[in-house]
Amino acid sequence: MTTTVNAYASPSATEDLVPTTIERREVGPEDVLIDIKYAGICHTDIHTVRDEWGPQPHPLVPGHEIAGIVTEVGSNVTKHAVGDRVGVGCMVNSCGECVNCKAGDEQYCLNGMVGTYGAPDRDGSITQGGYATHVVVTEDFVLRIPDGIDLDVAAPLLCAGITTYSPLRRWGAGPGKKVAVVGLGGLGHMAVKLAHAMGAEVSVLSQSLKKQEDGLRLGAERYYATSDENTFTDLAGSFDLIINTVSAAIDINSFLGLLTVDGALVNVGAPAEPLPVNAFSLIGGRRSFAGSMIGGIPETQQMLDFCAEHGLGAEIEVIPADKINEAYERVLASDVRYRFVIDTATLS
Ligand code: NAP
Ligand code: ZN
């Protein structure tokens, strides 16, 4: 039997989110029922519900930064137990059999991973996300939240944390490496914290110097305004790795010019508009322009353990559900310090 739970949903691309109820499936043998305590607001939620990436199956409950407590487990579940502190990120299933799933890169499942919301699930229903009181997820897509991290600051790690951790690791952020983070929002502030904890020398490239004090406190050694033209001449050829977290289309070529020979700019920001690259921006320094999407389940667990070990969590502003629409406007105005997290107790 399905269970009716309270949630917040987007009725259409042009309307505010509203309180609603949704059905969660019966807990199957491999499933875990999670009492959601906190859900982060990712800029992806906004792109998605406003149909910026294409038409969506409205009404839609967004939210893929989920932290909560296990309240029921199916008969075959071995990885989680009632009372465990757990998280769910951007995916809730994948084929498990393709080469990418086998390599722990379920986010690149060749048969299509099942997104946490707005995706056709195995039973044909459309998945609904974390702005809700409960969720049922197959145990393989449920992560352990280590004891050292509070659930509210852990929630954003499930997307903002892994999305920045994965490319930082892959492109070797560490001692002796100069890393620049473009955009100090939800993803950007985690990139700063994580790259600093990995031992890299971190710079922030923000639109202005408004958040400079925060950036330095979070672990950056330097902070530059991209609105200042001198930034691009002064820093030419100086970064080994640039992580672009900006949600809008920016002039990628100017940023490629800031890379060392063999440097890489990894794009995690996902604006709907194209990001045109001039070939000379790359060949003029044997540079790479790459992209990266969240991270696989094993790496997400590794990231959570890394955060616990280094005492890292997100910088958050906890809000009640009736402030979700206001929070969206503040995210769009780059007025977020640095992640809004919904207290789901306010949904009931
Ligand atoms: P966010 O909190 O809104 O942060 C984005 C930051 O980009 C802003 O705080 C702002 O930083 C900067 N920015 C915004 N508009 C800008 C503009 N017009 N020009 C220059 N800079 C601008 O968003 P988020 O949640 O971190 O997400 C960022 C992007 O990553 C979104 O597009 C999201 O969909 C995408 N995303 C991708 C993945 C993935 O797997 N690749 C996962 C999650 C999210 P400053 O004020 O410091 O300039
Ligand atoms: Zn996200």
PDB file of N, CA and C in Angstrom, residues 123-173:
ATOM      1  N   ASP A 123       8.674   1.440 -12.008  1.00  0.00           N
ATOM      2  CA  ASP A 123       7.264   1.059 -12.053  1.00  0.00           C
ATOM      3  C   ASP A 123       6.445   1.964 -12.972  1.00  0.00           C
ATOM      4  N   GLY A 124       7.146   2.861 -13.695  1.00  0.00           N
ATOM      5  CA  GLY A 124       6.445   3.720 -14.652  1.00  0.00           C
ATOM      6  C   GLY A 124       5.980   5.039 -14.056  1.00  0.00           C
ATOM      7  N   SER A 125       5.990   5.136 -12.727  1.00  0.00           N
ATOM      8  CA  SER A 125       5.583   6.406 -12.109  1.00  0.00           C
ATOM      9  C   SER A 125       6.715   7.420 -12.250  1.00  0.00           C
ATOM     10  N   ILE A 126       6.408   8.693 -11.977  1.00  0.00           N
ATOM     11  CA  ILE A 126       7.425   9.742 -12.060  1.00  0.00           C
ATOM     12  C   ILE A 126       7.988   9.979 -10.663  1.00  0.00           C
ATOM     13  N   THR A 127       9.310   9.988 -10.541  1.00  0.00           N
ATOM     14  CA  THR A 127       9.910  10.169  -9.221  1.00  0.00           C
ATOM     15  C   THR A 127       9.626  11.577  -8.704  1.00  0.00           C
ATOM     16  N   GLN A 128       9.491  11.672  -7.380  1.00  0.00           N
ATOM     17  CA  GLN A 128       9.235  12.946  -6.700  1.00  0.00           C
ATOM     18  C   GLN A 128      10.301  13.107  -5.623  1.00  0.00           C
ATOM     19  N   GLY A 129      10.828  14.341  -5.522  1.00  0.00           N
ATOM     20  CA  GLY A 129      12.033  14.554  -4.724  1.00  0.00           C
ATOM     21  C   GLY A 129      11.851  14.831  -3.249  1.00  0.00           C
ATOM     22  N   GLY A 130      12.839  15.530  -2.707  1.00  0.00           N
ATOM     23  CA  GLY A 130      13.029  15.616  -1.255  1.00  0.00           C
ATOM     24  C   GLY A 130      12.299  16.706  -0.514  1.00  0.00           C
ATOM     25  N   TYR A 131      11.595  17.601  -1.209  1.00  0.00           N
ATOM     26  CA  TYR A 131      10.805  18.605  -0.469  1.00  0.00           C
ATOM     27  C   TYR A 131       9.556  17.889   0.039  1.00  0.00           C
ATOM     28  N   ALA A 132       9.746  16.928   0.920  1.00  0.00           N
ATOM     29  CA  ALA A 132       8.670  16.056   1.386  1.00  0.00           C
ATOM     30  C   ALA A 132       9.063  15.482   2.743  1.00  0.00           C
ATOM     31  N   THR A 133       8.106  14.880   3.426  1.00  0.00           N
ATOM     32  CA  THR A 133       8.415  14.362   4.767  1.00  0.00           C
ATOM     33  C   THR A 133       9.059  12.972   4.732  1.00  0.00           C
ATOM     34  N   HIS A 134       8.801  12.218   3.669  1.00  0.00           N
ATOM     35  CA  HIS A 134       9.337  10.847   3.588  1.00  0.00           C
ATOM     36  C   HIS A 134       9.691  10.509   2.146  1.00  0.00           C
ATOM     37  N   VAL A 135      10.588   9.533   1.991  1.00  0.00           N
ATOM     38  CA  VAL A 135      10.878   9.018   0.656  1.00  0.00           C
ATOM     39  C   VAL A 135      11.248   7.537   0.783  1.00  0.00           C
ATOM     40  N   VAL A 136      10.911   6.769  -0.250  1.00  0.00           N
ATOM     41  CA  VAL A 136      11.273   5.345  -0.294  1.00  0.00           C
ATOM     42  C   VAL A 136      12.301   5.186  -1.412  1.00  0.00           C
ATOM     43  N   VAL A 137      13.481   4.637  -1.060  1.00  0.00           N
ATOM     44  CA  VAL A 137      14.575   4.536  -2.028  1.00  0.00           C
ATOM     45  C   VAL A 137      15.221   3.158  -1.906  1.00  0.00           C
ATOM     46  N   THR A 138      15.611   2.598  -3.040  1.00  0.00           N
ATOM     47  CA  THR A 138      16.307   1.306  -3.018  1.00  0.00           C
ATOM     48  C   THR A 138      17.640   1.458  -2.271  1.00  0.00           C
ATOM     49  N   GLU A 139      17.988   0.483  -1.454  1.00  0.00           N
ATOM     50  CA  GLU A 139      19.077   0.664  -0.487  1.00  0.00           C
ATOM     51  C   GLU A 139      20.418   1.042  -1.125  1.00  0.00           C
ATOM     52  N   ASP A 140      20.666   0.606  -2.351  1.00  0.00           N
ATOM     53  CA  ASP A 140      21.964   0.891  -2.989  1.00  0.00           C
ATOM     54  C   ASP A 140      22.174   2.370  -3.275  1.00  0.00           C
ATOM     55  N   PHE A 141      21.101   3.145  -3.263  1.00  0.00           N
ATOM     56  CA  PHE A 141      21.206   4.580  -3.558  1.00  0.00           C
ATOM     57  C   PHE A 141      21.019   5.436  -2.309  1.00  0.00           C
ATOM     58  N   VAL A 142      21.163   4.785  -1.160  1.00  0.00           N
ATOM     59  CA  VAL A 142      21.071   5.479   0.125  1.00  0.00           C
ATOM     60  C   VAL A 142      22.476   5.513   0.730  1.00  0.00           C
ATOM     61  N   LEU A 143      22.908   6.699   1.141  1.00  0.00           N
ATOM     62  CA  LEU A 143      24.270   6.901   1.665  1.00  0.00           C
ATOM     63  C   LEU A 143      24.246   6.983   3.194  1.00  0.00           C
ATOM     64  N   ARG A 144      25.344   6.589   3.805  1.00  0.00           N
ATOM     65  CA  ARG A 144      25.500   6.721   5.265  1.00  0.00           C
ATOM     66  C   ARG A 144      26.008   8.116   5.584  1.00  0.00           C
ATOM     67  N   ILE A 145      25.359   8.818   6.494  1.00  0.00           N
ATOM     68  CA  ILE A 145      25.883  10.116   6.941  1.00  0.00           C
ATOM     69  C   ILE A 145      26.656   9.866   8.231  1.00  0.00           C
ATOM     70  N   PRO A 146      27.972  10.107   8.202  1.00  0.00           N
ATOM     71  CA  PRO A 146      28.774   9.813   9.390  1.00  0.00           C
ATOM     72  C   PRO A 146      28.315  10.633  10.602  1.00  0.00           C
ATOM     73  N   ASP A 147      28.530  10.087  11.801  1.00  0.00           N
ATOM     74  CA  ASP A 147      28.060  10.725  13.033  1.00  0.00           C
ATOM     75  C   ASP A 147      28.555  12.151  13.213  1.00  0.00           C
ATOM     76  N   GLY A 148      29.750  12.427  12.726  1.00  0.00           N
ATOM     77  CA  GLY A 148      30.350  13.746  12.951  1.00  0.00           C
ATOM     78  C   GLY A 148      29.666  14.892  12.207  1.00  0.00           C
ATOM     79  N   ILE A 149      28.748  14.612  11.305  1.00  0.00           N
ATOM     80  CA  ILE A 149      28.134  15.691  10.519  1.00  0.00           C
ATOM     81  C   ILE A 149      26.647  15.806  10.869  1.00  0.00           C
ATOM     82  N   ASP A 150      26.227  16.997  11.281  1.00  0.00           N
ATOM     83  CA  ASP A 150      24.799  17.208  11.564  1.00  0.00           C
ATOM     84  C   ASP A 150      23.993  17.060  10.274  1.00  0.00           C
ATOM     85  N   LEU A 151      22.755  16.610  10.416  1.00  0.00           N
ATOM     86  CA  LEU A 151      21.939  16.329   9.226  1.00  0.00           C
ATOM     87  C   LEU A 151      21.657  17.572   8.386  1.00  0.00           C
ATOM     88  N   ASP A 152      21.487  18.744   9.043  1.00  0.00           N
ATOM     89  CA  ASP A 152      21.156  19.944   8.258  1.00  0.00           C
ATOM     90  C   ASP A 152      22.319  20.375   7.370  1.00  0.00           C
ATOM     91  N   VAL A 153      23.537  20.331   7.899  1.00  0.00           N
ATOM     92  CA  VAL A 153      24.688  20.738   7.078  1.00  0.00           C
ATOM     93  C   VAL A 153      25.161  19.606   6.162  1.00  0.00           C
ATOM     94  N   ALA A 154      24.649  18.400   6.424  1.00  0.00           N
ATOM     95  CA  ALA A 154      25.000  17.255   5.562  1.00  0.00           C
ATOM     96  C   ALA A 154      24.176  17.246   4.281  1.00  0.00           C
ATOM     97  N   ALA A 155      22.913  17.707   4.367  1.00  0.00           N
ATOM     98  CA  ALA A 155      22.016  17.589   3.207  1.00  0.00           C
ATOM     99  C   ALA A 155      22.659  18.129   1.920  1.00  0.00           C
ATOM    100  N   PRO A 156      23.214  19.353   1.919  1.00  0.00           N
ATOM    101  CA  PRO A 156      23.783  19.875   0.669  1.00  0.00           C
ATOM    102  C   PRO A 156      24.993  19.102   0.147  1.00  0.00           C
ATOM    103  N   LEU A 157      25.595  18.277   1.005  1.00  0.00           N
ATOM    104  CA  LEU A 157      26.742  17.494   0.526  1.00  0.00           C
ATOM    105  C   LEU A 157      26.298  16.489  -0.535  1.00  0.00           C
ATOM    106  N   LEU A 158      25.026  16.078  -0.459  1.00  0.00           N
ATOM    107  CA  LEU A 158      24.533  15.031  -1.368  1.00  0.00           C
ATOM    108  C   LEU A 158      24.485  15.472  -2.829  1.00  0.00           C
ATOM    109  N   CYS A 159      24.491  16.813  -3.067  1.00  0.00           N
ATOM    110  CA  CYS A 159      24.646  17.266  -4.454  1.00  0.00           C
ATOM    111  C   CYS A 159      25.817  18.244  -4.547  1.00  0.00           C
ATOM    112  N   ALA A 160      25.716  19.383  -3.853  1.00  0.00           N
ATOM    113  CA  ALA A 160      26.788  20.393  -3.968  1.00  0.00           C
ATOM    114  C   ALA A 160      28.142  19.804  -3.562  1.00  0.00           C
ATOM    115  N   GLY A 161      28.149  18.954  -2.541  1.00  0.00           N
ATOM    116  CA  GLY A 161      29.402  18.366  -2.060  1.00  0.00           C
ATOM    117  C   GLY A 161      30.009  17.425  -3.085  1.00  0.00           C
ATOM    118  N   ILE A 162      29.238  16.441  -3.528  1.00  0.00           N
ATOM    119  CA  ILE A 162      29.802  15.450  -4.447  1.00  0.00           C
ATOM    120  C   ILE A 162      30.100  16.050  -5.814  1.00  0.00           C
ATOM    121  N   THR A 163      29.305  17.003  -6.261  1.00  0.00           N
ATOM    122  CA  THR A 163      29.517  17.589  -7.596  1.00  0.00           C
ATOM    123  C   THR A 163      30.855  18.329  -7.674  1.00  0.00           C
ATOM    124  N   THR A 164      31.313  18.839  -6.557  1.00  0.00           N
ATOM    125  CA  THR A 164      32.602  19.540  -6.566  1.00  0.00           C
ATOM    126  C   THR A 164      33.740  18.600  -6.130  1.00  0.00           C
ATOM    127  N   TYR A 165      33.443  17.698  -5.200  1.00  0.00           N
ATOM    128  CA  TYR A 165      34.479  16.750  -4.742  1.00  0.00           C
ATOM    129  C   TYR A 165      34.991  15.903  -5.911  1.00  0.00           C
ATOM    130  N   SER A 166      34.063  15.416  -6.734  1.00  0.00           N
ATOM    131  CA  SER A 166      34.445  14.473  -7.789  1.00  0.00           C
ATOM    132  C   SER A 166      35.465  15.075  -8.766  1.00  0.00           C
ATOM    133  N   PRO A 167      35.213  16.254  -9.361  1.00  0.00           N
ATOM    134  CA  PRO A 167      36.237  16.806 -10.275  1.00  0.00           C
ATOM    135  C   PRO A 167      37.499  17.254  -9.554  1.00  0.00           C
ATOM    136  N   LEU A 168      37.372  17.705  -8.317  1.00  0.00           N
ATOM    137  CA  LEU A 168      38.589  18.114  -7.589  1.00  0.00           C
ATOM    138  C   LEU A 168      39.517  16.908  -7.445  1.00  0.00           C
ATOM    139  N   ARG A 169      38.947  15.767  -7.105  1.00  0.00           N
ATOM    140  CA  ARG A 169      39.745  14.540  -6.970  1.00  0.00           C
ATOM    141  C   ARG A 169      40.297  14.078  -8.330  1.00  0.00           C
ATOM    142  N   ARG A 170      39.417  14.042  -9.315  1.00  0.00           N
ATOM    143  CA  ARG A 170      39.812  13.511 -10.623  1.00  0.00           C
ATOM    144  C   ARG A 170      40.924  14.323 -11.255  1.00  0.00           C
ATOM    145  N   TRP A 171      40.855  15.657 -11.069  1.00  0.00           N
ATOM    146  CA  TRP A 171      41.867  16.520 -11.670  1.00  0.00           C
ATOM    147  C   TRP A 171      42.979  16.877 -10.673  1.00  0.00           C
ATOM    148  N   GLY A 172      43.077  16.115  -9.599  1.00  0.00           N
ATOM    149  CA  GLY A 172      44.263  16.161  -8.740  1.00  0.00           C
ATOM    150  C   GLY A 172      44.431  17.389  -7.865  1.00  0.00           C
ATOM    151  N   ALA A 173      43.347  17.978  -7.376  1.00  0.00           N
ATOM    152  CA  ALA A 173      43.489  19.099  -6.433  1.00  0.00           C
ATOM    153  C   ALA A 173      44.242  18.597  -5.202  1.00  0.00           C
TER     154      ALA A 173
END
